[in-house]
mmCIF file of C-alpha atoms in Angstrom:
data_model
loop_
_atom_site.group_PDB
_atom_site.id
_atom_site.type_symbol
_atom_site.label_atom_id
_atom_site.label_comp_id
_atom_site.label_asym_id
_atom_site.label_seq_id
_atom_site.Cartn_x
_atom_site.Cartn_y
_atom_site.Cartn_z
ATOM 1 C CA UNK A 1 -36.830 -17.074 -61.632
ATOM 2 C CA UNK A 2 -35.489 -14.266 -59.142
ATOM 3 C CA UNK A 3 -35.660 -10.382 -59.855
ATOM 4 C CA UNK A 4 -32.946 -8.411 -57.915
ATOM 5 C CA UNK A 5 -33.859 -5.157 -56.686
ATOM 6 C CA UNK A 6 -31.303 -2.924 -55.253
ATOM 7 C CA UNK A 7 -31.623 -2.521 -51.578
ATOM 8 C CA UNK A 8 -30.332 0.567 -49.041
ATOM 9 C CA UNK A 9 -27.170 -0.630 -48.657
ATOM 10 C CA UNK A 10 -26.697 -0.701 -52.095
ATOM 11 C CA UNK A 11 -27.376 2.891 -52.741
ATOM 12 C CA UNK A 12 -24.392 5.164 -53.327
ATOM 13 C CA UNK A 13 -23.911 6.967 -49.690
ATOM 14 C CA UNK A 14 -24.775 11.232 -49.604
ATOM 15 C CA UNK A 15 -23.195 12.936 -46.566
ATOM 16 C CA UNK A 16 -24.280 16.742 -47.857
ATOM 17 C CA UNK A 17 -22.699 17.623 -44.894
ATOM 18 C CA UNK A 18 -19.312 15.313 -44.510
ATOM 19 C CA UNK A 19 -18.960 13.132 -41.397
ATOM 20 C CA UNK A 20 -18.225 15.491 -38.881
ATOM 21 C CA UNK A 21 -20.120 18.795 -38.040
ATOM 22 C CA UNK A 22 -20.085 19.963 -34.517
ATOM 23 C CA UNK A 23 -22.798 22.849 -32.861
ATOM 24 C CA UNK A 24 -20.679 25.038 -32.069
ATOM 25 C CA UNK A 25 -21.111 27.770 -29.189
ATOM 26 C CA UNK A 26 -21.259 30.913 -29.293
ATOM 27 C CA UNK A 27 -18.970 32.707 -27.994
ATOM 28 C CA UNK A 28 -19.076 35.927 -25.907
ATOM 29 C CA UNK A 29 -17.480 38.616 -24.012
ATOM 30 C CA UNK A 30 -17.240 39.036 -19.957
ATOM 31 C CA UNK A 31 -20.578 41.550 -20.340
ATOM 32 C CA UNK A 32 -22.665 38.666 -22.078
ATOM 33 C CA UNK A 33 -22.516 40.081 -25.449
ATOM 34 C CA UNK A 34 -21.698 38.429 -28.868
ATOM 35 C CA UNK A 35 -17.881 38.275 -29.428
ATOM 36 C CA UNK A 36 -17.853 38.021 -33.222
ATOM 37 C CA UNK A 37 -14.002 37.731 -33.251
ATOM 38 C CA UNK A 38 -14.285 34.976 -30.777
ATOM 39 C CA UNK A 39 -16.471 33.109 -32.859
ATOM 40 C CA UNK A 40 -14.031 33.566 -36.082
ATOM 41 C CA UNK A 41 -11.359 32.488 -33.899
ATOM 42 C CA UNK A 42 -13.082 29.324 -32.582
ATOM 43 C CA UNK A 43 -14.928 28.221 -36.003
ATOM 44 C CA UNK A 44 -10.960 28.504 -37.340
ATOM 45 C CA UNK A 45 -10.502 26.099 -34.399
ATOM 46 C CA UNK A 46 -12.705 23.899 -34.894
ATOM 47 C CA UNK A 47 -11.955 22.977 -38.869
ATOM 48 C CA UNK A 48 -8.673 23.893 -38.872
ATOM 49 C CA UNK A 49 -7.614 21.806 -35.807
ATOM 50 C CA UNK A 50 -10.506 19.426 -35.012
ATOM 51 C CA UNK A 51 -11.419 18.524 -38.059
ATOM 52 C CA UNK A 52 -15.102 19.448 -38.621
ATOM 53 C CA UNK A 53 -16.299 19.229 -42.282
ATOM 54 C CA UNK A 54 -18.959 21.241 -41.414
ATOM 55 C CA UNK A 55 -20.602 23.752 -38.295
ATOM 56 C CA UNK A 56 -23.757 24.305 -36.527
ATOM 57 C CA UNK A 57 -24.678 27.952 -35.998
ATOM 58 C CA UNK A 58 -27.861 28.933 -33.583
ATOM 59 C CA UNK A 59 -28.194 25.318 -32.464
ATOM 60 C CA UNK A 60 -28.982 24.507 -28.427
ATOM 61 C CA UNK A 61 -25.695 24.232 -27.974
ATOM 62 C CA UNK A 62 -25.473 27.847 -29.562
ATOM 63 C CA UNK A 63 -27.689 29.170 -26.941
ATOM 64 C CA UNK A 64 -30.066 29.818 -29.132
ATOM 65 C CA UNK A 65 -33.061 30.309 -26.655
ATOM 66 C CA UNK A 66 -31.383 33.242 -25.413
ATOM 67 C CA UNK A 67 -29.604 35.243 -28.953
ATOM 68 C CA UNK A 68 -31.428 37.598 -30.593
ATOM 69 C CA UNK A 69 -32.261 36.838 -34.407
ATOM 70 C CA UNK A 70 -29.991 40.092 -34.919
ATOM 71 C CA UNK A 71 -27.007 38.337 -32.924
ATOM 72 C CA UNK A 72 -27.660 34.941 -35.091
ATOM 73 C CA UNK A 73 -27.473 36.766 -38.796
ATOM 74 C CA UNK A 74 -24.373 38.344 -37.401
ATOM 75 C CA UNK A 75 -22.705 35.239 -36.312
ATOM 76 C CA UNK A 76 -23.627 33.277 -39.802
ATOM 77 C CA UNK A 77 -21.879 36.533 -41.245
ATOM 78 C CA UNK A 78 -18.556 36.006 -39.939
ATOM 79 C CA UNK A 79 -18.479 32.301 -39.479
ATOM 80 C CA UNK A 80 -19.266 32.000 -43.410
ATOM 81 C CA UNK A 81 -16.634 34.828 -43.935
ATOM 82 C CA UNK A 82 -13.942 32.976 -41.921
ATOM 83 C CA UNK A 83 -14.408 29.284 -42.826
ATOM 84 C CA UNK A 84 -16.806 29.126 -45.662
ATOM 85 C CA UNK A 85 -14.197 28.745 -47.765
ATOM 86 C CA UNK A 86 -13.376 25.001 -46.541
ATOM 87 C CA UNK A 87 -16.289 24.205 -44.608
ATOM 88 C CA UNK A 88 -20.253 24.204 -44.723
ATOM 89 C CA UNK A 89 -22.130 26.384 -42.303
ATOM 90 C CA UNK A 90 -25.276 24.880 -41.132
ATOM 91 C CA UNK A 91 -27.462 27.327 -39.587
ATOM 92 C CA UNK A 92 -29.893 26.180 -36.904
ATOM 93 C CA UNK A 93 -33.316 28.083 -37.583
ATOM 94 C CA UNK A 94 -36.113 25.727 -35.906
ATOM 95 C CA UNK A 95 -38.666 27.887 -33.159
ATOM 96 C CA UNK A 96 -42.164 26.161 -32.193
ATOM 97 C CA UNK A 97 -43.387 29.066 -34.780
ATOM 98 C CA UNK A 98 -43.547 28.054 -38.651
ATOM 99 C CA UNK A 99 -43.958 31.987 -39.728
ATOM 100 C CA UNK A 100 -40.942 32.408 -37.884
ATOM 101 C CA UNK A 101 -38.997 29.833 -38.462
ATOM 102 C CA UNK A 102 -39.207 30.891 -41.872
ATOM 103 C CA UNK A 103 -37.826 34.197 -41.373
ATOM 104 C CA UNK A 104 -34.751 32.914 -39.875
ATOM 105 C CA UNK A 105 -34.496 30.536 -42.378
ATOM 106 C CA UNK A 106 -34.759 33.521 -45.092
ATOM 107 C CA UNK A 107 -32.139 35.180 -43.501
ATOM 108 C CA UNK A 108 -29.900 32.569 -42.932
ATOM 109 C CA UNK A 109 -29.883 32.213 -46.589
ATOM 110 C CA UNK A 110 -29.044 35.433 -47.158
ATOM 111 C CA UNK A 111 -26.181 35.766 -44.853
ATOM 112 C CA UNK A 112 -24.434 32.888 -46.777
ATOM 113 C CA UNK A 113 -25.257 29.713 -44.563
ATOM 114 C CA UNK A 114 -24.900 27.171 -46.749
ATOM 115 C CA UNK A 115 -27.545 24.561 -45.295
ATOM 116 C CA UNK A 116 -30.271 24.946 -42.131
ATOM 117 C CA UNK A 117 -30.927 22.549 -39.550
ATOM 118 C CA UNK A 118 -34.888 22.773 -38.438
ATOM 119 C CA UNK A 119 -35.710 21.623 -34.897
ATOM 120 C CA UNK A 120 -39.023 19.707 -34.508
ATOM 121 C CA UNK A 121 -41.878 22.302 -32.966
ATOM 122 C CA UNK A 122 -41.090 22.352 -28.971
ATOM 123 C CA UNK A 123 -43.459 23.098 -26.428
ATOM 124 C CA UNK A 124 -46.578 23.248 -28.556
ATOM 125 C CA UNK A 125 -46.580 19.513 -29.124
ATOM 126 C CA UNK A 126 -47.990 19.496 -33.006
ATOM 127 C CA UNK A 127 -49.414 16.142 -34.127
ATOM 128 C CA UNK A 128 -47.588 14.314 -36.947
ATOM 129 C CA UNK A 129 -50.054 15.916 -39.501
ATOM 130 C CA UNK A 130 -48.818 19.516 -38.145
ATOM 131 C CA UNK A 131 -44.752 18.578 -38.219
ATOM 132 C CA UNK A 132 -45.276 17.495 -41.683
ATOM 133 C CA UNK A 133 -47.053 21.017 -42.810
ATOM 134 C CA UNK A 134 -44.229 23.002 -40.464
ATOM 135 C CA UNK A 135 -41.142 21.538 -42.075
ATOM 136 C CA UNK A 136 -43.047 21.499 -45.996
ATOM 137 C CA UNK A 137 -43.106 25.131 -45.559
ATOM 138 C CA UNK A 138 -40.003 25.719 -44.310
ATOM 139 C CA UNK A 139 -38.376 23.731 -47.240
ATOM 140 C CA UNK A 140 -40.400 25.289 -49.551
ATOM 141 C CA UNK A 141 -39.123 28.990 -48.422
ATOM 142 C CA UNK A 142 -35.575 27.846 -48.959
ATOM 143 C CA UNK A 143 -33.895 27.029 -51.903
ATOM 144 C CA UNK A 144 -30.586 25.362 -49.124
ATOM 145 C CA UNK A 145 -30.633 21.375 -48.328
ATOM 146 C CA UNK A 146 -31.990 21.058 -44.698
ATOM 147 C CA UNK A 147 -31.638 18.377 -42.155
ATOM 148 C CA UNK A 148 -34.359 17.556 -39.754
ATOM 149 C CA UNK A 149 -33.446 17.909 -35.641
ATOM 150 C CA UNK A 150 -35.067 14.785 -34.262
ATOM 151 C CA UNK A 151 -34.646 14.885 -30.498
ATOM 152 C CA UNK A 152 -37.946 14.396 -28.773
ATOM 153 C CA UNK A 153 -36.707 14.447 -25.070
ATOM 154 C CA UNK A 154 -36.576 18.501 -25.984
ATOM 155 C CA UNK A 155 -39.220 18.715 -27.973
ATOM 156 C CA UNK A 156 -41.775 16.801 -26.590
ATOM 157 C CA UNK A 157 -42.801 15.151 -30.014
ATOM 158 C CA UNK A 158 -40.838 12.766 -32.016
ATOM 159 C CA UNK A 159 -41.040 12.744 -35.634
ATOM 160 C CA UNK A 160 -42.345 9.171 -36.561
ATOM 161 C CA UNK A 161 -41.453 6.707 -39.449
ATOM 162 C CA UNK A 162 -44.212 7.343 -41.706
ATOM 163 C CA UNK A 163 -43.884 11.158 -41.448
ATOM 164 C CA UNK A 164 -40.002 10.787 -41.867
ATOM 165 C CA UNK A 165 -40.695 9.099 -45.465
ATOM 166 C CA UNK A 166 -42.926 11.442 -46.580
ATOM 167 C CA UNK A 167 -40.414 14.288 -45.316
ATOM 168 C CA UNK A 168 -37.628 12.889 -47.656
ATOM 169 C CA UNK A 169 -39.685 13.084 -50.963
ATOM 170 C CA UNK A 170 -39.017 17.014 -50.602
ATOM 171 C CA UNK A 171 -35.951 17.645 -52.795
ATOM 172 C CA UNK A 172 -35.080 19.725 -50.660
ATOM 173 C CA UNK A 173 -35.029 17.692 -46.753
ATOM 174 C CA UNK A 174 -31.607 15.603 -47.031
ATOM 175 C CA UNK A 175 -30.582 14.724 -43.815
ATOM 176 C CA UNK A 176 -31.900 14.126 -40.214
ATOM 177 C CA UNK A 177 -29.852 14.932 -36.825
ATOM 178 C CA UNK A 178 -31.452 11.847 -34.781
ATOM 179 C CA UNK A 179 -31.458 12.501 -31.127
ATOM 180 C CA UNK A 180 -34.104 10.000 -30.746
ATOM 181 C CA UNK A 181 -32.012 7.424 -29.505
ATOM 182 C CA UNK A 182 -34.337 4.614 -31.289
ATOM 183 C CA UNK A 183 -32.165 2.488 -33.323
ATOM 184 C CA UNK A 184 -34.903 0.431 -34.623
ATOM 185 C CA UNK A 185 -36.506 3.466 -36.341
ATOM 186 C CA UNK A 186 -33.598 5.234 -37.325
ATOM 187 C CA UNK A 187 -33.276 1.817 -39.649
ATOM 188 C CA UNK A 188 -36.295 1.383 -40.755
ATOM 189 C CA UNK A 189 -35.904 5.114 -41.936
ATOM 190 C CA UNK A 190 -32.613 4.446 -43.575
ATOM 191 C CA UNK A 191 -33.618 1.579 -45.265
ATOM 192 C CA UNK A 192 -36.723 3.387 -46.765
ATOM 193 C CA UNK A 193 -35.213 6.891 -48.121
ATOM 194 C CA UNK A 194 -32.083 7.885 -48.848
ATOM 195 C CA UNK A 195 -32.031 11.118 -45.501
ATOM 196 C CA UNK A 196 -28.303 11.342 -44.564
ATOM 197 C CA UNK A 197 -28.491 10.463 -40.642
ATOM 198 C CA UNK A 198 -26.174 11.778 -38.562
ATOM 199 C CA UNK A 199 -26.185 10.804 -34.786
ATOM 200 C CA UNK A 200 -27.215 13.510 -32.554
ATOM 201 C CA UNK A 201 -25.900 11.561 -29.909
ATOM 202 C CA UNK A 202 -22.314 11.314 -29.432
ATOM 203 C CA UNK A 203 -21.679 7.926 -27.612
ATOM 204 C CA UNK A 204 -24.249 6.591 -30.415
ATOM 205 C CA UNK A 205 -22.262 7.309 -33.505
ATOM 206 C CA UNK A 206 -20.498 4.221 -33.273
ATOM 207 C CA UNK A 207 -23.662 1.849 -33.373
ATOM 208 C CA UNK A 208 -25.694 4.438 -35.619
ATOM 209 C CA UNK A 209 -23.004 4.084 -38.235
ATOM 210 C CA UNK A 210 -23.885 -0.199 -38.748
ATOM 211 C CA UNK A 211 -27.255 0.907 -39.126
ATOM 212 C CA UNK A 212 -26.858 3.334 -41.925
ATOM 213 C CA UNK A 213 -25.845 6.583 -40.575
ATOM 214 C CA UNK A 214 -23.064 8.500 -42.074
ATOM 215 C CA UNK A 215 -21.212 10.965 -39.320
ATOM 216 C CA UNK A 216 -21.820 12.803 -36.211
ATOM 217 C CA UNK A 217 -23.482 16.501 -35.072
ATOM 218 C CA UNK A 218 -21.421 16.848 -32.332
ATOM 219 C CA UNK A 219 -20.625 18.389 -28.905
ATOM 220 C CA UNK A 220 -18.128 16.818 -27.225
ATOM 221 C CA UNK A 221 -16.484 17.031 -30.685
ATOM 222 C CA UNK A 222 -15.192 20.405 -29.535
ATOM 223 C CA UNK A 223 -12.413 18.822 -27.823
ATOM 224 C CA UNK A 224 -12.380 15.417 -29.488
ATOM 225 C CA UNK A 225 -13.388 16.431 -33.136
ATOM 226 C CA UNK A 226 -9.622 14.764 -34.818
ATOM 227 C CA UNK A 227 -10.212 11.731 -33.073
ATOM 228 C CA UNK A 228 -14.101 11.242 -33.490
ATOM 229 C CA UNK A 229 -13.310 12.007 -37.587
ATOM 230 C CA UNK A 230 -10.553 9.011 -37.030
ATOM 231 C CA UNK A 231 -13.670 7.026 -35.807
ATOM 232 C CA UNK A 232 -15.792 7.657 -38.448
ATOM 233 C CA UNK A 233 -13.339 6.962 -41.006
ATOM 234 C CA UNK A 234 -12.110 3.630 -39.814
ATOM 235 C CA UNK A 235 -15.725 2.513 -39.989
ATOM 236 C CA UNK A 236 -15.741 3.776 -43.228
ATOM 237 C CA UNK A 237 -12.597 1.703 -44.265
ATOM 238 C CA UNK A 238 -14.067 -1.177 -42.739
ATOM 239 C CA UNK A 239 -11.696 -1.282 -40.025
ATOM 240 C CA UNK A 240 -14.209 -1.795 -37.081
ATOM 241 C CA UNK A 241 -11.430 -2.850 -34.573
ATOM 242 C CA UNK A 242 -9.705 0.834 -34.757
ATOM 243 C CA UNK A 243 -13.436 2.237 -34.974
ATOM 244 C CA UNK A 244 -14.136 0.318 -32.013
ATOM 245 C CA UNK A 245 -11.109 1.146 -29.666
ATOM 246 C CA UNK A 246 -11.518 4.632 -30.759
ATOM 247 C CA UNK A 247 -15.173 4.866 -29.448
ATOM 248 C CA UNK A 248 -14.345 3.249 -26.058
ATOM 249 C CA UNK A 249 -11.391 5.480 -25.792
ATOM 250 C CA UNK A 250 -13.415 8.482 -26.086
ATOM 251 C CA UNK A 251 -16.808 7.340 -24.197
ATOM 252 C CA UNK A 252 -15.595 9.067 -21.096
ATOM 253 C CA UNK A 253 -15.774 12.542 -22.883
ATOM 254 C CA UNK A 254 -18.813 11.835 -25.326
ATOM 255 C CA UNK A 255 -21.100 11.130 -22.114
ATOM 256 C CA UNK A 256 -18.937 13.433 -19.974
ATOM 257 C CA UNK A 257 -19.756 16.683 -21.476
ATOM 258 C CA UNK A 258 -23.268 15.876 -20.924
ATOM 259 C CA UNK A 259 -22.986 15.469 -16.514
ATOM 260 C CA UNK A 260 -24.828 19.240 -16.908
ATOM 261 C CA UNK A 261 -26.176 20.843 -19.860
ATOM 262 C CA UNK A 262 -23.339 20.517 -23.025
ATOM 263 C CA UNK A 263 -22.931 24.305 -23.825
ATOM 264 C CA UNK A 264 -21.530 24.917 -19.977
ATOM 265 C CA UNK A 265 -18.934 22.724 -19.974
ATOM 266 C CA UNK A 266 -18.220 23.184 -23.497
ATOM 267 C CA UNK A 267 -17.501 26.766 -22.601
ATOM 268 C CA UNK A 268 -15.720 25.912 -19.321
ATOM 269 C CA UNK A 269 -13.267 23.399 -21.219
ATOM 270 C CA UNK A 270 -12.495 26.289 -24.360
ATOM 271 C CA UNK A 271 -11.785 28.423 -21.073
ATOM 272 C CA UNK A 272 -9.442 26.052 -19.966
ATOM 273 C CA UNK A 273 -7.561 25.979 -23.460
ATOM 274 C CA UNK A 274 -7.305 29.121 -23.565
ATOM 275 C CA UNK A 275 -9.837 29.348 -26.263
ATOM 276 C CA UNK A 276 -12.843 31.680 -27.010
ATOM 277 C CA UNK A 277 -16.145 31.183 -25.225
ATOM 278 C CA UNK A 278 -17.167 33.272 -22.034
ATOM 279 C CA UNK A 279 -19.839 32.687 -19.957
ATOM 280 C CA UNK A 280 -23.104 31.533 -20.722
ATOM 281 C CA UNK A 281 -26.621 33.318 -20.747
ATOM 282 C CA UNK A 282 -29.466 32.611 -18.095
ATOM 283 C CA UNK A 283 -30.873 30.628 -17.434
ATOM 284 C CA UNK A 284 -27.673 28.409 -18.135
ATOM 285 C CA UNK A 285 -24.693 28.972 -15.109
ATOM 286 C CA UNK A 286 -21.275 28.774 -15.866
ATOM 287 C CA UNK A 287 -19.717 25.340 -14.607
ATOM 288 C CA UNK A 288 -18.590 25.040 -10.514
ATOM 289 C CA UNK A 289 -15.278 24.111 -9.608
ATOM 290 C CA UNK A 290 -16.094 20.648 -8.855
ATOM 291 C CA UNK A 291 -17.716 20.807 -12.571
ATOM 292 C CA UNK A 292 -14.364 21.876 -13.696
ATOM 293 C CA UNK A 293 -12.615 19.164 -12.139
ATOM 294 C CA UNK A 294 -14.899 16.649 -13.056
ATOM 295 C CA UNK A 295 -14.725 17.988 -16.636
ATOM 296 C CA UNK A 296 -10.526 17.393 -16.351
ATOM 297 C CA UNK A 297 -11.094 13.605 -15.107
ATOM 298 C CA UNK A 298 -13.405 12.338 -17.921
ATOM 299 C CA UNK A 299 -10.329 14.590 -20.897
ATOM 300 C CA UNK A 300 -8.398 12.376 -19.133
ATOM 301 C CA UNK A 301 -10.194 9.137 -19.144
ATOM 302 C CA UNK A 302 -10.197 9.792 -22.726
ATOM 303 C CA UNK A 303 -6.551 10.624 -23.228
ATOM 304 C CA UNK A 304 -6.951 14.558 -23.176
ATOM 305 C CA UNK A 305 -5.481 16.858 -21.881
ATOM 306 C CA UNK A 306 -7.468 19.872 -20.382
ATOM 307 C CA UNK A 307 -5.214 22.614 -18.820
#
């Protein structure tokens, strides 16, 4: 005699976030400063014309090291304002400090964001025991979903299995943004709990969706956001052979962006298009020339066009 027993793949699939979210930058003027009508005009952009279900406020690709927690309330604010309406607003409030990281979390809520994404401690190195106490509390501050920022060649720390598992029993941890680039965990963690994964990784999302994830955080998605959606919902439809020529039609762009760090020639290819993003803040440099150019061969490897 044989008892069934439901397994993952059985389980009805949660994206709290849709498929496709990209981190947006943030833009700003020639001085350096915050250009809040940039950012309403880009976030329109980006859902209206790209496709993005959902955005990342305040994330790395935000330039987060460098904005002020003033500057990131602000730019929840108006992002919320603008596209809040037809898209979530996930507000990146992880710092290697738990007291603070609560504070930003506290006032993400209150300017409207409607979920937070929580970067594992950096710099400080916390064993597993410490990453499970840091994102507890930050959960239990909040009453919005959160997804866990797993990306340990920033951090310094991965967040393992075991402590993954005992994450998702908080109601109120739902999803993960795995940057870990370990397949075999990120299945043995979506086999065990039900976390919505999303790949962290561009070029990954392809091979992360057979294993259980269900969409993308973004950063090349900028520029190929329609497309990448197109991806994700051939896979979806089971139509791997579409899903398939769509991710080797846009590999040159999901690794491209990445030839220096993402937010610089993020910003140089909205430049480009005429779209909102000035420079960046330092320590980050605004792309060279030969950056530039580079930038234009890998959109058109990938059959954009980049002015």
């Amino acid at each position: 005699m044989t008892h069934d027993h439901p397994v993952a793949a059985e389980r009805a699939v949660s994206r709290p976030f849709g498929r496709l979210l990209t981190a947006m930058v943030t833009p700003f003027t020639a001085d350096g400063s915050l250009d809040l009508d940039g950012a309403v005009r880009l976030a329109n952009h980006l859902v209206d014309e790209q496709g993005n279900d959902a955005l990342v406020l305040n994330g790395t690709t935000g330039e987060s090291p460098t904005t002020t927690d003033t500057e990131k309330e602000r730019l929840i604010r108006v992002v919320v304002e603008a596209v809040g309406d037809r898209a979530r607003v996930v507000a990146g409030v992880g710092t290697n400090d738990t007291r603070h990281t609560i504070e930003l979390a506290e006032a993400a809520e209150k300017a409207g964001a409607h979920g937070l994404l929580v970067v594992t401690p950096y710099y400080n190195k916390p064993p597993q025991s410490g990453l499970l106490r840091h994102f507890t509390a930050v959960a239990d501050a909040t009453g919005l979903p959160i997804m866990l920022y797993d990306i340990p060649h920033r951090s310094g720390v991965p967040i393992a299995t075991e402590t993954m598992v005992r994450l998702a029993e908080h109601s109120r941890i739902v999803a993960v943004k795995d940057a870990k680039g370990d397949l075999l965990a990120t299945s043995w963690v979506t086999s065990r709990t039900d976390l919505a994964y999303y790949s962290g990784e561009d070029a990954l999302t392809l091979p992360t969706l057979a294993i259980g994830c269900v969409g993308l955080v973004g950063t090349s998605t900028h520029f190929t956001g329609a497309q990448t959606k197109r991806m994700i919902e051939a896979y979806d439809a089971g139509d791997t052979a579409t899903a398939l020529a769509l991710h080797r039609r846009l590999l040159p762009l999901f690794t491209g962006i990445f030839r220096t760090q993402g937010t610089i020639l993020v910003k140089a290819g909205l430049a480009a298009k005429g779209l909102p993003a000035g420079p960046v803040r330092p320590p980050l440099v605004d792309a060279t020339d030969d950056e530039i150019a580079q930038l234009r061969a890998d959109c058109a490897a990938a059959g954009l066009e980049l002015p």
